[in-house]
mmCIF file of C-alpha atoms in Angstrom:
data_model
loop_
_atom_site.group_PDB
_atom_site.id
_atom_site.type_symbol
_atom_site.label_atom_id
_atom_site.label_comp_id
_atom_site.label_asym_id
_atom_site.label_seq_id
_atom_site.Cartn_x
_atom_site.Cartn_y
_atom_site.Cartn_z
ATOM 1 C CA UNK A 1 -31.777 -218.401 70.004
ATOM 2 C CA UNK A 2 -31.582 -216.833 72.987
ATOM 3 C CA UNK A 3 -35.166 -215.801 74.327
ATOM 4 C CA UNK A 4 -36.604 -214.642 77.367
ATOM 5 C CA UNK A 5 -39.461 -214.621 78.107
ATOM 6 C CA UNK A 6 -41.108 -211.851 81.389
ATOM 7 C CA UNK A 7 -44.510 -212.897 82.755
ATOM 8 C CA UNK A 8 -46.729 -211.959 85.678
ATOM 9 C CA UNK A 9 -47.423 -207.934 85.224
ATOM 10 C CA UNK A 10 -50.402 -206.293 85.899
ATOM 11 C CA UNK A 11 -52.347 -204.039 88.201
ATOM 12 C CA UNK A 12 -52.378 -204.419 91.781
ATOM 13 C CA UNK A 13 -53.139 -201.243 94.293
ATOM 14 C CA UNK A 14 -50.142 -199.652 96.671
ATOM 15 C CA UNK A 15 -49.441 -202.370 99.452
ATOM 16 C CA UNK A 16 -50.307 -205.457 97.747
ATOM 17 C CA UNK A 17 -47.502 -208.064 96.139
ATOM 18 C CA UNK A 18 -46.656 -209.280 92.779
ATOM 19 C CA UNK A 19 -44.194 -212.167 91.274
ATOM 20 C CA UNK A 20 -42.960 -211.314 88.405
ATOM 21 C CA UNK A 21 -41.140 -214.224 86.061
ATOM 22 C CA UNK A 22 -39.081 -214.638 83.424
ATOM 23 C CA UNK A 23 -39.164 -218.325 81.402
ATOM 24 C CA UNK A 24 -35.592 -218.515 79.290
ATOM 25 C CA UNK A 25 -34.498 -220.528 76.614
ATOM 26 C CA UNK A 26 -32.157 -220.570 74.425
ATOM 27 C CA UNK A 27 -29.073 -220.868 76.486
ATOM 28 C CA UNK A 28 -27.542 -222.822 80.205
ATOM 29 C CA UNK A 29 -28.741 -220.886 82.208
ATOM 30 C CA UNK A 30 -27.627 -221.615 85.335
ATOM 31 C CA UNK A 31 -24.146 -220.651 83.543
ATOM 32 C CA UNK A 32 -25.096 -217.081 83.498
ATOM 33 C CA UNK A 33 -25.812 -214.959 86.593
ATOM 34 C CA UNK A 34 -29.262 -212.914 85.876
ATOM 35 C CA UNK A 35 -30.598 -209.689 86.268
ATOM 36 C CA UNK A 36 -33.848 -207.278 86.238
ATOM 37 C CA UNK A 37 -34.248 -203.541 85.309
ATOM 38 C CA UNK A 38 -37.137 -201.340 85.554
ATOM 39 C CA UNK A 39 -38.270 -198.760 83.763
ATOM 40 C CA UNK A 40 -40.591 -195.778 84.264
ATOM 41 C CA UNK A 41 -43.133 -194.099 81.778
ATOM 42 C CA UNK A 42 -40.926 -191.889 79.977
ATOM 43 C CA UNK A 43 -38.296 -192.384 82.133
ATOM 44 C CA UNK A 44 -34.827 -193.806 81.981
ATOM 45 C CA UNK A 45 -33.945 -197.402 82.887
ATOM 46 C CA UNK A 46 -33.008 -198.549 86.717
ATOM 47 C CA UNK A 47 -30.985 -201.499 87.802
ATOM 48 C CA UNK A 48 -33.384 -203.543 89.860
ATOM 49 C CA UNK A 49 -31.238 -206.280 91.064
ATOM 50 C CA UNK A 50 -29.509 -209.361 90.406
ATOM 51 C CA UNK A 51 -29.023 -212.783 90.824
ATOM 52 C CA UNK A 52 -25.558 -215.055 89.923
ATOM 53 C CA UNK A 53 -25.143 -218.172 88.581
ATOM 54 C CA UNK A 54 -25.865 -220.336 91.112
ATOM 55 C CA UNK A 55 -28.200 -217.968 93.983
ATOM 56 C CA UNK A 56 -24.462 -217.998 95.264
ATOM 57 C CA UNK A 57 -24.456 -213.720 95.001
ATOM 58 C CA UNK A 58 -27.695 -210.963 95.058
ATOM 59 C CA UNK A 59 -27.731 -207.209 94.928
ATOM 60 C CA UNK A 60 -30.460 -204.921 95.032
ATOM 61 C CA UNK A 61 -31.335 -201.343 94.991
ATOM 62 C CA UNK A 62 -31.656 -199.558 97.995
ATOM 63 C CA UNK A 63 -35.471 -198.247 96.219
ATOM 64 C CA UNK A 64 -36.470 -202.182 96.628
ATOM 65 C CA UNK A 65 -34.500 -203.693 99.526
ATOM 66 C CA UNK A 66 -36.438 -205.221 101.834
ATOM 67 C CA UNK A 67 -39.402 -205.034 99.470
ATOM 68 C CA UNK A 68 -37.881 -207.621 96.725
ATOM 69 C CA UNK A 69 -36.409 -211.026 96.941
ATOM 70 C CA UNK A 70 -34.690 -212.114 93.993
ATOM 71 C CA UNK A 71 -35.100 -215.750 93.041
ATOM 72 C CA UNK A 72 -33.953 -218.489 90.219
ATOM 73 C CA UNK A 73 -35.186 -221.948 89.295
ATOM 74 C CA UNK A 74 -31.815 -223.246 87.270
ATOM 75 C CA UNK A 75 -34.541 -226.684 87.024
ATOM 76 C CA UNK A 76 -36.681 -224.385 85.326
ATOM 77 C CA UNK A 77 -34.736 -222.074 83.449
ATOM 78 C CA UNK A 78 -36.811 -219.468 85.544
ATOM 79 C CA UNK A 79 -36.286 -216.328 87.284
ATOM 80 C CA UNK A 80 -38.389 -214.131 89.727
ATOM 81 C CA UNK A 81 -39.093 -211.228 91.151
ATOM 82 C CA UNK A 82 -40.848 -210.938 94.512
ATOM 83 C CA UNK A 83 -42.430 -207.868 95.122
ATOM 84 C CA UNK A 84 -43.984 -206.255 98.044
ATOM 85 C CA UNK A 85 -45.641 -203.495 100.099
ATOM 86 C CA UNK A 86 -45.313 -201.959 95.956
ATOM 87 C CA UNK A 87 -45.595 -198.550 95.891
ATOM 88 C CA UNK A 88 -47.383 -196.061 93.395
ATOM 89 C CA UNK A 89 -43.538 -195.058 92.327
ATOM 90 C CA UNK A 90 -42.764 -199.401 91.443
ATOM 91 C CA UNK A 91 -45.239 -198.325 88.270
ATOM 92 C CA UNK A 92 -42.562 -199.080 84.997
ATOM 93 C CA UNK A 93 -41.905 -201.770 82.810
ATOM 94 C CA UNK A 94 -39.741 -204.700 84.323
ATOM 95 C CA UNK A 95 -37.034 -206.010 82.485
ATOM 96 C CA UNK A 96 -35.488 -209.681 82.443
ATOM 97 C CA UNK A 97 -31.470 -209.268 80.914
ATOM 98 C CA UNK A 98 -29.227 -212.150 81.364
ATOM 99 C CA UNK A 99 -25.336 -210.961 82.135
ATOM 100 C CA UNK A 100 -22.507 -211.512 79.884
ATOM 101 C CA UNK A 101 -20.674 -213.934 82.161
ATOM 102 C CA UNK A 102 -20.627 -213.218 86.260
ATOM 103 C CA UNK A 103 -22.669 -210.505 88.103
ATOM 104 C CA UNK A 104 -20.811 -207.585 87.572
ATOM 105 C CA UNK A 105 -20.371 -207.850 83.742
ATOM 106 C CA UNK A 106 -23.029 -205.725 81.602
ATOM 107 C CA UNK A 107 -25.999 -207.706 80.043
ATOM 108 C CA UNK A 108 -26.186 -209.220 76.785
ATOM 109 C CA UNK A 109 -30.282 -210.300 76.327
ATOM 110 C CA UNK A 110 -33.455 -208.826 77.670
ATOM 111 C CA UNK A 111 -36.682 -209.571 77.621
ATOM 112 C CA UNK A 112 -39.655 -208.012 76.051
ATOM 113 C CA UNK A 113 -40.384 -206.634 79.922
ATOM 114 C CA UNK A 114 -43.881 -207.382 81.468
ATOM 115 C CA UNK A 115 -45.329 -203.604 83.106
ATOM 116 C CA UNK A 116 -46.397 -203.392 86.390
ATOM 117 C CA UNK A 117 -48.866 -200.751 87.590
ATOM 118 C CA UNK A 118 -49.701 -199.823 91.522
ATOM 119 C CA UNK A 119 -52.804 -197.879 91.672
ATOM 120 C CA UNK A 120 -55.697 -197.316 94.217
ATOM 121 C CA UNK B 1 -24.028 -193.664 96.269
ATOM 122 C CA UNK B 2 -22.265 -193.826 92.292
ATOM 123 C CA UNK B 3 -23.461 -190.968 90.113
ATOM 124 C CA UNK B 4 -23.739 -191.242 86.202
ATOM 125 C CA UNK B 5 -23.971 -188.407 84.575
ATOM 126 C CA UNK B 6 -24.341 -187.731 81.146
ATOM 127 C CA UNK B 7 -25.902 -185.245 78.921
ATOM 128 C CA UNK B 8 -29.963 -185.765 78.105
ATOM 129 C CA UNK B 9 -30.095 -185.157 74.555
ATOM 130 C CA UNK B 10 -26.509 -185.610 71.210
ATOM 131 C CA UNK B 11 -28.004 -183.950 67.766
ATOM 132 C CA UNK B 12 -25.487 -185.111 64.747
ATOM 133 C CA UNK B 13 -25.717 -184.617 61.584
ATOM 134 C CA UNK B 14 -25.998 -188.015 58.686
ATOM 135 C CA UNK B 15 -22.752 -189.451 57.677
ATOM 136 C CA UNK B 16 -21.331 -187.112 60.909
ATOM 137 C CA UNK B 17 -19.762 -188.187 63.633
ATOM 138 C CA UNK B 18 -21.944 -188.548 67.641
ATOM 139 C CA UNK B 19 -19.936 -189.244 71.397
ATOM 140 C CA UNK B 20 -21.793 -189.088 74.270
ATOM 141 C CA UNK B 21 -20.206 -189.248 77.239
ATOM 142 C CA UNK B 22 -20.887 -190.424 80.362
ATOM 143 C CA UNK B 23 -19.009 -188.813 83.267
ATOM 144 C CA UNK B 24 -18.586 -190.125 86.841
ATOM 145 C CA UNK B 25 -15.945 -189.792 89.933
ATOM 146 C CA UNK B 26 -12.683 -192.510 88.384
ATOM 147 C CA UNK B 27 -14.995 -193.433 86.261
ATOM 148 C CA UNK B 28 -11.400 -194.573 84.408
ATOM 149 C CA UNK B 29 -11.146 -196.778 86.578
ATOM 150 C CA UNK B 30 -14.042 -199.016 86.116
ATOM 151 C CA UNK B 31 -16.248 -201.267 83.468
ATOM 152 C CA UNK B 32 -18.282 -198.586 81.919
ATOM 153 C CA UNK B 33 -21.015 -200.745 79.222
ATOM 154 C CA UNK B 34 -22.785 -198.742 76.676
ATOM 155 C CA UNK B 35 -26.740 -199.559 75.595
ATOM 156 C CA UNK B 36 -28.655 -198.187 72.816
ATOM 157 C CA UNK B 37 -32.898 -197.940 73.153
ATOM 158 C CA UNK B 38 -34.856 -197.619 70.203
ATOM 159 C CA UNK B 39 -38.605 -196.309 70.508
ATOM 160 C CA UNK B 40 -40.909 -199.106 71.982
ATOM 161 C CA UNK B 41 -37.698 -202.101 72.171
ATOM 162 C CA UNK B 42 -35.691 -202.998 74.871
ATOM 163 C CA UNK B 43 -32.561 -201.589 75.272
ATOM 164 C CA UNK B 44 -29.509 -204.226 73.022
ATOM 165 C CA UNK B 45 -26.121 -203.895 74.173
ATOM 166 C CA UNK B 46 -23.534 -202.350 71.897
ATOM 167 C CA UNK B 47 -20.833 -201.864 74.074
ATOM 168 C CA UNK B 48 -19.568 -204.122 77.424
ATOM 169 C CA UNK B 49 -15.697 -203.170 79.150
ATOM 170 C CA UNK B 50 -15.301 -200.212 77.420
ATOM 171 C CA UNK B 51 -14.370 -200.344 73.904
ATOM 172 C CA UNK B 52 -15.330 -204.100 73.013
ATOM 173 C CA UNK B 53 -18.538 -204.567 70.583
ATOM 174 C CA UNK B 54 -21.238 -207.614 70.985
ATOM 175 C CA UNK B 55 -21.343 -209.414 67.565
ATOM 176 C CA UNK B 56 -23.585 -207.924 65.214
ATOM 177 C CA UNK B 57 -22.923 -204.744 66.997
ATOM 178 C CA UNK B 58 -21.436 -201.811 63.096
ATOM 179 C CA UNK B 59 -17.694 -200.265 63.466
ATOM 180 C CA UNK B 60 -19.297 -197.275 63.286
ATOM 181 C CA UNK B 61 -19.908 -198.090 67.378
ATOM 182 C CA UNK B 62 -16.984 -197.867 69.394
ATOM 183 C CA UNK B 63 -15.415 -196.681 73.162
ATOM 184 C CA UNK B 64 -13.483 -194.902 75.680
ATOM 185 C CA UNK B 65 -12.688 -195.202 78.831
ATOM 186 C CA UNK B 66 -10.397 -192.910 81.026
ATOM 187 C CA UNK B 67 -9.971 -190.213 83.582
ATOM 188 C CA UNK B 68 -13.249 -188.668 85.368
ATOM 189 C CA UNK B 69 -15.240 -189.242 81.582
ATOM 190 C CA UNK B 70 -15.617 -192.613 78.980
ATOM 191 C CA UNK B 71 -17.427 -192.196 76.054
ATOM 192 C CA UNK B 72 -19.051 -193.267 73.168
ATOM 193 C CA UNK B 73 -18.638 -193.068 69.952
ATOM 194 C CA UNK B 74 -20.955 -193.000 66.677
ATOM 195 C CA UNK B 75 -18.889 -192.330 62.868
ATOM 196 C CA UNK B 76 -21.455 -192.225 59.914
ATOM 197 C CA UNK B 77 -24.642 -192.237 61.990
ATOM 198 C CA UNK B 78 -27.152 -193.056 60.076
ATOM 199 C CA UNK B 79 -30.735 -192.269 60.253
ATOM 200 C CA UNK B 80 -31.567 -195.895 62.349
ATOM 201 C CA UNK B 81 -29.477 -194.304 65.198
ATOM 202 C CA UNK B 82 -31.026 -192.734 66.570
ATOM 203 C CA UNK B 83 -32.512 -193.438 69.740
ATOM 204 C CA UNK B 84 -31.582 -193.099 73.780
ATOM 205 C CA UNK B 85 -28.167 -194.689 74.586
ATOM 206 C CA UNK B 86 -26.990 -195.244 78.161
ATOM 207 C CA UNK B 87 -24.061 -195.631 79.956
ATOM 208 C CA UNK B 88 -23.358 -198.270 82.720
ATOM 209 C CA UNK B 89 -21.354 -199.899 85.623
ATOM 210 C CA UNK B 90 -20.240 -201.747 88.702
ATOM 211 C CA UNK B 91 -20.616 -199.840 91.535
ATOM 212 C CA UNK B 92 -18.177 -202.345 93.398
ATOM 213 C CA UNK B 93 -18.548 -200.112 97.127
ATOM 214 C CA UNK B 94 -22.657 -200.587 97.053
ATOM 215 C CA UNK B 95 -22.649 -204.210 94.851
ATOM 216 C CA UNK B 96 -24.910 -202.236 92.605
ATOM 217 C CA UNK B 97 -25.744 -201.629 89.099
ATOM 218 C CA UNK B 98 -25.687 -198.195 87.794
ATOM 219 C CA UNK B 99 -26.957 -196.365 84.441
ATOM 220 C CA UNK B 100 -26.926 -193.245 83.531
ATOM 221 C CA UNK B 101 -29.992 -190.569 83.453
ATOM 222 C CA UNK B 102 -28.790 -191.707 78.972
ATOM 223 C CA UNK B 103 -28.617 -189.334 76.402
ATOM 224 C CA UNK B 104 -31.259 -189.051 73.813
ATOM 225 C CA UNK B 105 -29.861 -188.640 70.111
ATOM 226 C CA UNK B 106 -31.352 -186.834 67.314
ATOM 227 C CA UNK B 107 -30.072 -187.345 63.575
ATOM 228 C CA UNK B 108 -30.423 -184.068 62.426
#
């Protein structure tokens, strides 16, 4: 059974940093692209970032480019999102999602999310 | 950047057919994926590559894509289909994933 478990969320002040993690199990992690998708309270889905199976390709939403960094450790079956210079508009539930195959494919499994609240 | 436009809401009576549209410039040239999200839950993939169904998704869910509009069709709608539905594409021009704004399906 595929499982994606996010962690690392919490309350943080504007301008500070936070690192999210996603622990994956139930599939061969290093065969698939992975993504972060967020959802602000009461709002729709917003793609944040994606990374290919071997970290050779990465993409970022314009809203986070230069502030967020995606990475993965295939030996640990883990995905990360380093978030810096956080803004109040980054407040959202952050989902980890598995790519069905490559970076350009659909997301076939999602975690339950970890909440990030940016507030002073 | 590429924009996907969905109607904010669609209402349908039980047993009828719901059609949720996703508009985008020449979207027919892209692969469209659809997700269902029920309140308090993570999204679930219901259609990928325009019209393919993941295992476990009922045949009542189907998709099409042509010209400037992609459509998710739900036949014989049930109360349990009430949810938000999102379309998604990969925008190769910007190397971005793009989501539509979402459509709330209400079963009357």
